[in-house]
Coordinates of C-alpha atoms and ligand atoms in Angstrom, one line a residue:
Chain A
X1 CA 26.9 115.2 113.6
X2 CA 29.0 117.5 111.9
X3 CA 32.8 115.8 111.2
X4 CA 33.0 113.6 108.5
X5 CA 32.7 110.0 109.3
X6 CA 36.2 108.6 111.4
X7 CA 37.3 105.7 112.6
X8 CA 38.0 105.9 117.0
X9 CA 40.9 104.4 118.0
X10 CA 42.0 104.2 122.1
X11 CA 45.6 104.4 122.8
X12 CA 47.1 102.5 125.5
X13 CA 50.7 104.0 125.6
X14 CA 52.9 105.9 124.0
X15 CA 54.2 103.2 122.2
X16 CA 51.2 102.4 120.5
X17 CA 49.9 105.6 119.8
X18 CA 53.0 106.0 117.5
X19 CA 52.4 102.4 115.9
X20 CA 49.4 103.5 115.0
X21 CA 50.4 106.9 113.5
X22 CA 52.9 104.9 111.8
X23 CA 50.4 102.9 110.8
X24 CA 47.9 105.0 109.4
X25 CA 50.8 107.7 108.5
X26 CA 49.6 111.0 107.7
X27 CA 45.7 110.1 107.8
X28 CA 45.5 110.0 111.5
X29 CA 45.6 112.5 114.1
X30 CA 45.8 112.1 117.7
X31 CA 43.1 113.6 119.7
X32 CA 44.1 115.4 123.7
X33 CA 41.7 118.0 124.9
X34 CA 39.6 118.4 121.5
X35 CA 39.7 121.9 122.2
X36 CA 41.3 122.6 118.6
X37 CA 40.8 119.3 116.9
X38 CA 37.1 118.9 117.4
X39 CA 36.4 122.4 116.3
X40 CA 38.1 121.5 113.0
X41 CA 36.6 118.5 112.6
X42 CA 32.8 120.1 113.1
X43 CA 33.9 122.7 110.4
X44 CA 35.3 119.8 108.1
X45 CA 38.7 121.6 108.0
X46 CA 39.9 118.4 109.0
X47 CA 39.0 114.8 107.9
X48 CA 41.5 112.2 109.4
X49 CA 40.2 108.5 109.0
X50 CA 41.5 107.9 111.9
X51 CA 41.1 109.8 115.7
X52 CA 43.3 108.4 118.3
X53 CA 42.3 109.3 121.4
X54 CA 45.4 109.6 123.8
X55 CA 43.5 110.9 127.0
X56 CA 44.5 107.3 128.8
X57 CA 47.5 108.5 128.7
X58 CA 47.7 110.7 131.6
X59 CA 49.2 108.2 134.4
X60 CA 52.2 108.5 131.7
X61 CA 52.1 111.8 130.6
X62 CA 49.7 114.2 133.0
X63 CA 52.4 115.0 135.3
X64 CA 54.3 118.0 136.1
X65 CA 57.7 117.3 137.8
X66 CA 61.4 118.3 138.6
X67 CA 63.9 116.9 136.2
X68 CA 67.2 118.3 138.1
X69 CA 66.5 122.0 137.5
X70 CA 64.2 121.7 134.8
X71 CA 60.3 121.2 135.2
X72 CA 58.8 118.6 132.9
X73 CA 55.6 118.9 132.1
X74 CA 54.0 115.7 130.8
X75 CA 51.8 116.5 127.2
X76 CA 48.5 115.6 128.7
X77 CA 49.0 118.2 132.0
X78 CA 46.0 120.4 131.4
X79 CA 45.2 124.2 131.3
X80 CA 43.5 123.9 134.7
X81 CA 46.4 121.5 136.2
X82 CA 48.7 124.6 135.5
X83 CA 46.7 126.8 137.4
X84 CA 46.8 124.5 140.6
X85 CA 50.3 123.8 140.4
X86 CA 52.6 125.5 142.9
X87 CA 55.5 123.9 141.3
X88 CA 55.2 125.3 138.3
X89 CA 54.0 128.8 139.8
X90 CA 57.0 128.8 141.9
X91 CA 59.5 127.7 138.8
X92 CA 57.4 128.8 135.6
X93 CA 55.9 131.7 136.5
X94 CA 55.3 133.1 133.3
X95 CA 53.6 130.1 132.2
X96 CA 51.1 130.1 135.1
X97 CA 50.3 134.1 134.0
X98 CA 50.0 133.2 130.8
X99 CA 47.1 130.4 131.0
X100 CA 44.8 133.0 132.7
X101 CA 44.7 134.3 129.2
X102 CA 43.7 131.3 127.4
X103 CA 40.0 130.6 126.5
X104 CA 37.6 130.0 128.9
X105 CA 36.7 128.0 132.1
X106 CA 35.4 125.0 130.1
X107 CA 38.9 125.3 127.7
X108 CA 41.2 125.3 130.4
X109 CA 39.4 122.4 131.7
X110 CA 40.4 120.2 128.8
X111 CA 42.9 121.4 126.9
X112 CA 46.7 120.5 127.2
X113 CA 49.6 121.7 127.3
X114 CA 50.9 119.6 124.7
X115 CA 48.0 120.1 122.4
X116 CA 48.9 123.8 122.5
X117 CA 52.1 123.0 121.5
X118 CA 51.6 120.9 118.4
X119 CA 48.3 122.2 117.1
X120 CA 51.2 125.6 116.8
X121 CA 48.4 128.1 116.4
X122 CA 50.3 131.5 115.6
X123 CA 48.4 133.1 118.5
X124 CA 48.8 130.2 120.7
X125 CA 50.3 131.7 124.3
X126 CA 51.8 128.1 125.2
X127 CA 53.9 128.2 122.1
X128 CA 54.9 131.8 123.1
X129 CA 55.9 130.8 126.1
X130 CA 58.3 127.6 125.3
X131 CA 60.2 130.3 122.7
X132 CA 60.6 132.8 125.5
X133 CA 61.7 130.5 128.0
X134 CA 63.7 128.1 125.8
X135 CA 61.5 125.0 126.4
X136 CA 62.5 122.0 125.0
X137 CA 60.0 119.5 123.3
X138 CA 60.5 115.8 123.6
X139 CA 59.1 113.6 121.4
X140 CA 58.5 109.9 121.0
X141 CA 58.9 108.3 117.2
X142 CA 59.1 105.0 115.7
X143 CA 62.7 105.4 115.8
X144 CA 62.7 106.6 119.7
X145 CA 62.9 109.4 121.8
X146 CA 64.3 113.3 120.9
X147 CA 64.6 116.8 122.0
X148 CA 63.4 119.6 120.0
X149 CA 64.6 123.2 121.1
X150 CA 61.6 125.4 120.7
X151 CA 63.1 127.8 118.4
X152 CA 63.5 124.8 115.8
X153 CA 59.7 123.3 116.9
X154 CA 57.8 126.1 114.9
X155 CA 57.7 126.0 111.4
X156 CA 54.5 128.4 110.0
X157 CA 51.3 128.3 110.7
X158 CA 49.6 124.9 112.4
X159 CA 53.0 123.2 111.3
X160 CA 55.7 122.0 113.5
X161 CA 58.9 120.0 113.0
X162 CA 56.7 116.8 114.3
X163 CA 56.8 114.2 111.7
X164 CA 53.7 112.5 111.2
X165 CA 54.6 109.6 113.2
X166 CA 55.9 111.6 116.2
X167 CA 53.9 112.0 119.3
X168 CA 55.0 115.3 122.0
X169 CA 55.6 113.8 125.1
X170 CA 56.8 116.4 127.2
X171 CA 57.9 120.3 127.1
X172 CA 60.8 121.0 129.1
X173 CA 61.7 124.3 130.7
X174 CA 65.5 124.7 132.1
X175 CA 65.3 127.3 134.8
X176 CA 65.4 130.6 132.8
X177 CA 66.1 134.6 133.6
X178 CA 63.9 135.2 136.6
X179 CA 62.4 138.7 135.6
X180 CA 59.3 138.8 133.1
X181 CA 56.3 140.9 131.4
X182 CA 53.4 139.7 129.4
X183 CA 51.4 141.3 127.5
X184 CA 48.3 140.5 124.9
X185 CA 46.1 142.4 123.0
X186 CA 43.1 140.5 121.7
X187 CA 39.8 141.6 120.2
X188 CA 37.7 140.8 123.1
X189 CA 38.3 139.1 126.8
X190 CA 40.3 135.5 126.4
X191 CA 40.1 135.2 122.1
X192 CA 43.0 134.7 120.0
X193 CA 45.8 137.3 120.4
X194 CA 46.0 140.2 117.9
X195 CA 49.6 140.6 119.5
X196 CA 50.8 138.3 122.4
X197 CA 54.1 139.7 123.5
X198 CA 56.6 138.2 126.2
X199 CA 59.9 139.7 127.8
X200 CA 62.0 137.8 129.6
X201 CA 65.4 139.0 131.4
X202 CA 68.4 138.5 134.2
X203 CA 69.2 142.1 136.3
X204 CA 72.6 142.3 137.0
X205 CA 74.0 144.0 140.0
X206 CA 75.9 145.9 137.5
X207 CA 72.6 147.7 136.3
X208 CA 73.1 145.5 133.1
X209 CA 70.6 143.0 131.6
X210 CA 71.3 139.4 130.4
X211 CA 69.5 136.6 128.6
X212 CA 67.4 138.9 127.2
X213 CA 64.5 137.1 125.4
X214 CA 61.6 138.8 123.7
X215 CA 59.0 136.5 122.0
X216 CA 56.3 138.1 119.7
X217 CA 52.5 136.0 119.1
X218 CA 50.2 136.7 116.6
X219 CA 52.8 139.2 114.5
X220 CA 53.9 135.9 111.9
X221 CA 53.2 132.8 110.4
X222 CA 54.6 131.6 114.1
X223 CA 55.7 132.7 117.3
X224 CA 59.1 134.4 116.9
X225 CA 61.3 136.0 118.7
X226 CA 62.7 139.0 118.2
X227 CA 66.2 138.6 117.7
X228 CA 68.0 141.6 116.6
X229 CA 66.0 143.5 119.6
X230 CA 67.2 141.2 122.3
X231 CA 71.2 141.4 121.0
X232 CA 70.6 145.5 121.2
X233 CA 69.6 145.0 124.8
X234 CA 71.9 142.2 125.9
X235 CA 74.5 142.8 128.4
X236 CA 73.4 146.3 128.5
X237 CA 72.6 149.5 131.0
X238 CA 69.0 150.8 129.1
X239 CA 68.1 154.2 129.0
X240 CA 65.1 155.6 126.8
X241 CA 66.9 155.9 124.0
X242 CA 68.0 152.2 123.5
X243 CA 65.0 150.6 124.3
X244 CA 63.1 152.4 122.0
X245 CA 65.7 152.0 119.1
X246 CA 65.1 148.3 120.4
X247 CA 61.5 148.0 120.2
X248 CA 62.0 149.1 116.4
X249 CA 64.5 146.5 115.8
X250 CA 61.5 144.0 116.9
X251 CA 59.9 144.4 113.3
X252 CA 62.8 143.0 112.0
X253 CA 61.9 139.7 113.1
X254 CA 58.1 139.6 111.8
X255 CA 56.2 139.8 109.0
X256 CA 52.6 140.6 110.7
X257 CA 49.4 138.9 108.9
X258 CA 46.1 140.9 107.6
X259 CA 43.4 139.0 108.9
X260 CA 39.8 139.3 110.0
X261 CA 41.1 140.0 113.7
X262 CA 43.3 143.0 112.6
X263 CA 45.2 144.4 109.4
X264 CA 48.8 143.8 109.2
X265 CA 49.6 147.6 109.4
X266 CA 47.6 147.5 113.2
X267 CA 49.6 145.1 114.0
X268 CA 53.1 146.6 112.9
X269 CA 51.8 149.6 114.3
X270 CA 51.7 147.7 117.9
X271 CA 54.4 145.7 117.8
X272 CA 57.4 148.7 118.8
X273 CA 54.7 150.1 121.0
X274 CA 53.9 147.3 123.6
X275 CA 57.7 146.1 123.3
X276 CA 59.1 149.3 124.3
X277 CA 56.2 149.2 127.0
X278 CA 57.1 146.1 128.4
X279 CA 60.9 146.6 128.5
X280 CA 60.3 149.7 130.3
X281 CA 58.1 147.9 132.6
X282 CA 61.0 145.2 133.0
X283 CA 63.5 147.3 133.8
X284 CA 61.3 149.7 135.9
X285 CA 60.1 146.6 138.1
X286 CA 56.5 147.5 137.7
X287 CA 53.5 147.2 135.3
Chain B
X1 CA 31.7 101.8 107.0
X2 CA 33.0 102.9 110.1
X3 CA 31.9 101.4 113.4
X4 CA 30.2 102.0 116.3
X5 CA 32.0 101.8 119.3
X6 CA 30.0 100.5 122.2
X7 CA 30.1 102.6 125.7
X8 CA 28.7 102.9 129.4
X9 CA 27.4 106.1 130.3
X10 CA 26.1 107.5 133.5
X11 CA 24.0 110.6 133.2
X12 CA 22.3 112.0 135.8
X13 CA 22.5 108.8 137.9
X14 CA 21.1 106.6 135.3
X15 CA 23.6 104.1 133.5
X16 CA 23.3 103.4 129.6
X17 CA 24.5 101.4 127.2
X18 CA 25.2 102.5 123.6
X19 CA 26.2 102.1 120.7
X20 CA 27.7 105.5 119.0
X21 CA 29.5 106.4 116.2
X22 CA 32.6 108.0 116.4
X23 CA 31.7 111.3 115.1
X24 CA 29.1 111.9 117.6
X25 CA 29.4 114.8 119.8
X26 CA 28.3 114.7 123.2
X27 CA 26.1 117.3 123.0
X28 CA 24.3 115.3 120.2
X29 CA 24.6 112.3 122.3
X30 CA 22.4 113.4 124.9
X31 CA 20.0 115.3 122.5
X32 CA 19.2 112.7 120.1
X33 CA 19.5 109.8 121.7
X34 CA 18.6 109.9 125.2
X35 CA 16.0 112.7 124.7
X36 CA 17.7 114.9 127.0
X37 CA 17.4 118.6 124.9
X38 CA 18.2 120.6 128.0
X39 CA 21.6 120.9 127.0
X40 CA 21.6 123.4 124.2
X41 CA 23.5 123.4 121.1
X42 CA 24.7 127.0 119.9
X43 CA 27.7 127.3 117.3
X44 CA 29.2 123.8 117.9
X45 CA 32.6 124.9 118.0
X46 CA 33.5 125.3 121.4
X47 CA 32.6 129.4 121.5
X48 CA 29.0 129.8 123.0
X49 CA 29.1 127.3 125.6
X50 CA 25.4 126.3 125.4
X51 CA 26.7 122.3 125.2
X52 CA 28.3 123.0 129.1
X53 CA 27.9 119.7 131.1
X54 CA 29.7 118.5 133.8
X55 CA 32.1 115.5 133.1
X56 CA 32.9 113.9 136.2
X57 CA 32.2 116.9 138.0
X58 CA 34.5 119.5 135.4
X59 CA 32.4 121.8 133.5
X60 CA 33.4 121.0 129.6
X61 CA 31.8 121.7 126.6
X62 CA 29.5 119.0 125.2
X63 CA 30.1 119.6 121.6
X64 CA 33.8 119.1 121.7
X65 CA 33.5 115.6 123.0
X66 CA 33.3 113.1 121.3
X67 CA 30.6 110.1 122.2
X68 CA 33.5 107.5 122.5
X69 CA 34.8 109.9 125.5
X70 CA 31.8 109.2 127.1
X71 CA 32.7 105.6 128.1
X72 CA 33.0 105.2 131.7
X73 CA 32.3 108.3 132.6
X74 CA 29.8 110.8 134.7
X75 CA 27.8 113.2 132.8
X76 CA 25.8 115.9 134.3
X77 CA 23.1 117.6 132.2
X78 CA 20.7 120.6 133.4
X79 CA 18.0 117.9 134.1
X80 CA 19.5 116.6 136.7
X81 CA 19.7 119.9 138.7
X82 CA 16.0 119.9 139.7
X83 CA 14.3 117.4 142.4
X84 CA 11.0 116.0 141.1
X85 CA 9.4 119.7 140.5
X86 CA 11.5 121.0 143.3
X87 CA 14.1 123.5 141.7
X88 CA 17.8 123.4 143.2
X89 CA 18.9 126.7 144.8
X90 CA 21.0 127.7 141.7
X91 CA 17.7 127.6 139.8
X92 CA 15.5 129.5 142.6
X93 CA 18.5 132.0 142.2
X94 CA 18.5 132.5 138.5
X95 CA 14.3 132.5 138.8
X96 CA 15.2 135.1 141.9
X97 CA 17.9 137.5 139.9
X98 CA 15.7 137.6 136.8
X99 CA 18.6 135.5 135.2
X100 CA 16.8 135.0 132.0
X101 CA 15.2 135.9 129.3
X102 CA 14.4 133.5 126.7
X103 CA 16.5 130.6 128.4
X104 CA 18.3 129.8 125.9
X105 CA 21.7 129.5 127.7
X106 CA 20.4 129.0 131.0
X107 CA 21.3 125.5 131.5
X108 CA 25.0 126.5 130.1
X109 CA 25.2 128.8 133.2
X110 CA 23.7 126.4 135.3
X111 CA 26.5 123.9 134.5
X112 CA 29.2 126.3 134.6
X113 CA 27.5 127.4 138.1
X114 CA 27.2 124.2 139.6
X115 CA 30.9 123.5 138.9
X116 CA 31.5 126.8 140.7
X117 CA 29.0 126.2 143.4
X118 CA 30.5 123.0 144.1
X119 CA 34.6 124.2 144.7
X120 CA 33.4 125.9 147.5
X121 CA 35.8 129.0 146.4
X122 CA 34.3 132.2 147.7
X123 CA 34.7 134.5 144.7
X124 CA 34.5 138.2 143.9
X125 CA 32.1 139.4 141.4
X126 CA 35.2 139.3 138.9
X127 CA 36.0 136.3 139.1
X128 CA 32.4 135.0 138.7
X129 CA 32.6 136.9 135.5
X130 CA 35.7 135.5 134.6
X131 CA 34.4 131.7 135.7
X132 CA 31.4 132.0 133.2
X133 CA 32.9 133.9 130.5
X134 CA 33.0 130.8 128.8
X135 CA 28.7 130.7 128.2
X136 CA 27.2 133.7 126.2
X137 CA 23.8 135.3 126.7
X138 CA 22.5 137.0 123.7
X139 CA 19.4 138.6 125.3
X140 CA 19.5 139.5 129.2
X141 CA 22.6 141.0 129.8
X142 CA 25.1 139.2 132.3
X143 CA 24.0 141.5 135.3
X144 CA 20.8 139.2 136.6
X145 CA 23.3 135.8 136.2
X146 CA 26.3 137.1 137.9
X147 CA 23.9 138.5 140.7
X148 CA 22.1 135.1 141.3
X149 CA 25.3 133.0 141.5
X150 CA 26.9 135.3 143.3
X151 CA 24.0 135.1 145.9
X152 CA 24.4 131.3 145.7
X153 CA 28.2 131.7 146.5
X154 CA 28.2 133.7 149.2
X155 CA 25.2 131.3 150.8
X156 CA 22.7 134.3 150.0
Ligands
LIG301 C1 36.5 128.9 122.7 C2 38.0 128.6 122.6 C3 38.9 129.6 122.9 C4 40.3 129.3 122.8 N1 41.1 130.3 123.1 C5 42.5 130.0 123.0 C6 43.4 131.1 123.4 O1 43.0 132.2 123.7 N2 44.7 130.8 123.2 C7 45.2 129.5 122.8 O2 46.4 129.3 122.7 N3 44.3 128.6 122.5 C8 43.0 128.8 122.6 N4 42.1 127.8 122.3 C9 42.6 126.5 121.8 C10 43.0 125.6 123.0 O3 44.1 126.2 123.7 C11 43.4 124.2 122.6 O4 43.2 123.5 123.8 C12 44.8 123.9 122.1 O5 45.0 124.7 121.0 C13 44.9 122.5 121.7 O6 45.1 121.6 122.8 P1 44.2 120.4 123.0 O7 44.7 119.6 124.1 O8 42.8 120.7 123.1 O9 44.5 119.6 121.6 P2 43.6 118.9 120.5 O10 42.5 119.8 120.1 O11 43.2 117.5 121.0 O12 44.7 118.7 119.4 C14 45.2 119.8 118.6 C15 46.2 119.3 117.6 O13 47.3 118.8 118.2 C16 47.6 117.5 118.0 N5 48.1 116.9 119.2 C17 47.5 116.9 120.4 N6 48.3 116.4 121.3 C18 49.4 115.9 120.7 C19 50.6 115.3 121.1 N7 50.8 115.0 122.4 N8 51.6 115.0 120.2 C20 51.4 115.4 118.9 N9 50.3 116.0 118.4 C21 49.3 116.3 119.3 C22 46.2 116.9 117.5 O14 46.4 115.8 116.7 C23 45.6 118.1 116.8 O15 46.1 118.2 115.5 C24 40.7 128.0 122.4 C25 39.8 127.0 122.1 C26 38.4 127.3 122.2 C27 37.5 126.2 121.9
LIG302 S1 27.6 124.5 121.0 FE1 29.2 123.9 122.2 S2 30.2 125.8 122.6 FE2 28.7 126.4 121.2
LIG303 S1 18.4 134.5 128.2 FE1 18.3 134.5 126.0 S2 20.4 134.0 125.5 FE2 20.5 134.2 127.6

């Protein structure tokens, strides 16, 4: 037994997993697939008095379904649910590509979608992908429901504009621009990113692009997205020339970390590289 | 003091009742108190996959569950592959491939196997690889492994 001693709590709704984060406020922390939360407990990184375990939860929040145009996925869908699911293959594409890259066999099995999003690991595809697809995240409180737009939902590293009484219910993806590339560079085959990088866009018959999103993992203290490179591009014809000038402007937007999985000048090094890559790729409809 | 929390457990087919404390893995669980030390225990942070069981027939690692998860549920561990002192065909095929060495995270690929075995998917070589990336092997190589479930997926 590694974790410091904690007291195991089962809740039975939504409603009382939030009373008992309210209750216990700040010294608790909820517990969905374990597949970040146990790791830090077995280190001791983390020593909450209090584990509440919300996997019960799933008749409330395991599902994936259509909310007008929008696919709600509940925060208890799992990794491996994602896989299988030809709604959100048909509708979210990009997050269907983007699970294949996520741990292992045994991870996918039991990790969720909304434990990606609230454990906010810097690396974290999931997160990635609700900033380039402009998810929103509800969440239940003690003073109710609200929406959080994913560019608002990151705040550094492991931290999120969750209070500590707030539970993620659901991420919401509104239909977004149709055309995408991923790409990840990582250290070895499934670990944590080095550089996650997704592209995101709308062809117009015109030869122009629109909604242009680019979203950068693994570059900050947070996903980010690159900003200044996407205006450069928006409502645009791209040549060469621009969408190179582009991928520089994507260093406006991060701040890359030295850390054991690469130096900070690797990473600014790859960051204009794979974004001009993937652009071209967009816009030349293949790889 | 913090306090036990009392659970039903079947593993293998047998039912048990305990009573565990919260910070228990699973892993731990089935080492220390049911004296089942097939399942190994490697880094016990969810990287090596040594602690792979089957949880109601999904292949998860032991050491990021905790005990209280257990309640109600099915566990699987590597013991309960083998009739009597009759191996299951998985285990003829590792013993077959020359799928280990020092055995150390053969029942990991076991349980990851059997989970594969058991979807019935017909799989490339590829994705076998990518189906059991999740268990390491320190000392064979992956070549013997891959080969014997392979052979057990496509009915060799
Ligand atoms: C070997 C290994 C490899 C991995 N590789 C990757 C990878 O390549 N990419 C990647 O992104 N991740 C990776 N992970 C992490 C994995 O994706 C986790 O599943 C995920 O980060 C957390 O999801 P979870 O459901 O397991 O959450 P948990 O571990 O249960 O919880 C994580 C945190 O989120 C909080 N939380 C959980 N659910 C909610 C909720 N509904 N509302 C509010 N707070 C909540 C918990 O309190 C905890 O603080 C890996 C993990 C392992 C063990
Ligand atoms: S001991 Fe569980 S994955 Fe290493
Ligand atoms: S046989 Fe020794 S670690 Fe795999």
């Amino acid at each position: 037994m590694k974790p410091a001693p904690f007291e195991y709590v089962k809740a039975v709704s939504v409603a009382d997993a939030v009373a008992l984060l309210t209750e216990h406020r700040g010294d608790a922390r909820l517990l969905a697939g374990g597949q970040s939360l146990v790791p830090m407990l077995n280190m001791r990184l983390l020593r909450p008095s209090v584990v509440i375990d919300v996997n019960g939860l799933a008749d409330a929040l395991g599902e994936i379904a259509l909310q007008g145009d929008a696919v709600a996925v509940g925060a208890l869908v799992r990794y491996a649910e994602i896989e299988r699911s030809s709604l959100v293959a048909e509708r979210v594409p990009l997050l269907r590509h983007v699970v294949a890259y996520i741990g292992d066999r045994q991870v996918r099995n039991r990790g969720t979608v909304g434990g990606a999003v609230a454990h906010a690991d810097p690396t974290g595809e999931i997160a990635l992908v609700t900033l380039a697809l402009g998810a929103i995240m509800r969440a239940e409180g003690p003073d109710g429901v609200r929406d959080i737009h994913a560019e608002a939902f990151f705040l550094g590293p492991y931290t999120t504009a969750l209070a500590p009484d707030e539970m993620l219910t659901h991420v919401i993806f509104p239909p977004a621009a149709p055309a995408f590339r991923f790409f990840e560079r990582g250290r070895k085959h499934n670990d944590f990113a080095v550089l996650s990088l997704a592209v995101v866009g709308r062809p117009e018959p015109d030869g122009t692009w629109r909604d242009i999103r680019i979203a950068l993992g693994g570059v900050h203290d947070r996903p980010v997205l690159a900003a200044a490179a996407a205006r450069a591009l928006e409502g645009r014809r791209w040549d060469d020339a621009l969408v190179r000038d582009a991928a520089l402007l994507a260093l406006e937007d991060c701040d890359p970390p030295d850390d054991f999985r690469a130096s900070a000048e690797y990473r600014r090094h790859l960051v204009p590289v794979h974004v001009r890559r993937m652009l071209s790729a967009l816009a030349g409809g293949h790889e | 003091m913090i306090e036990t929390v009392p659970i039903l457990v079947t593993v293998n087919g047998t039912r048990h009742v305990l009573d565990v404390e919260p910070r228990m893995h699973a892993a731990d669980l089935l080492r220390g108190m049911l004296g089942l030390t097939g399942t190994h225990v490697g880094c016990e942070q969810g990287v090596c996959g040594m602690c792979t069981i089957l949880l109601d027939g999904t292949a998860v690692k032991g050491c990021l569950l905790l005990a209280p998860q257990l309640d109600g549920c099915e566990v699987e561990t590597v013991e309960g592959l083998a009739t009597g002192e009759e191996l299951a065909p998985l285990q003829r095929a590792f013993k077959e491939a020359h799928a280990l060495q020092c055995g150390f995270c053969t029942p990991g690929f076991l349980m990851a196997a059997t989970a594969l075995e058991r979807s019935g998917r017909r799989l490339t070589r590829e994705e076998i690889r990518e189906e059991l990336s999740g268990v390491l092997c320190r000392c064979t190589g992956y070549e013997g492994i891959v080969r014997a479930v392979e052979r057990r997926l496509t009915g060799g």
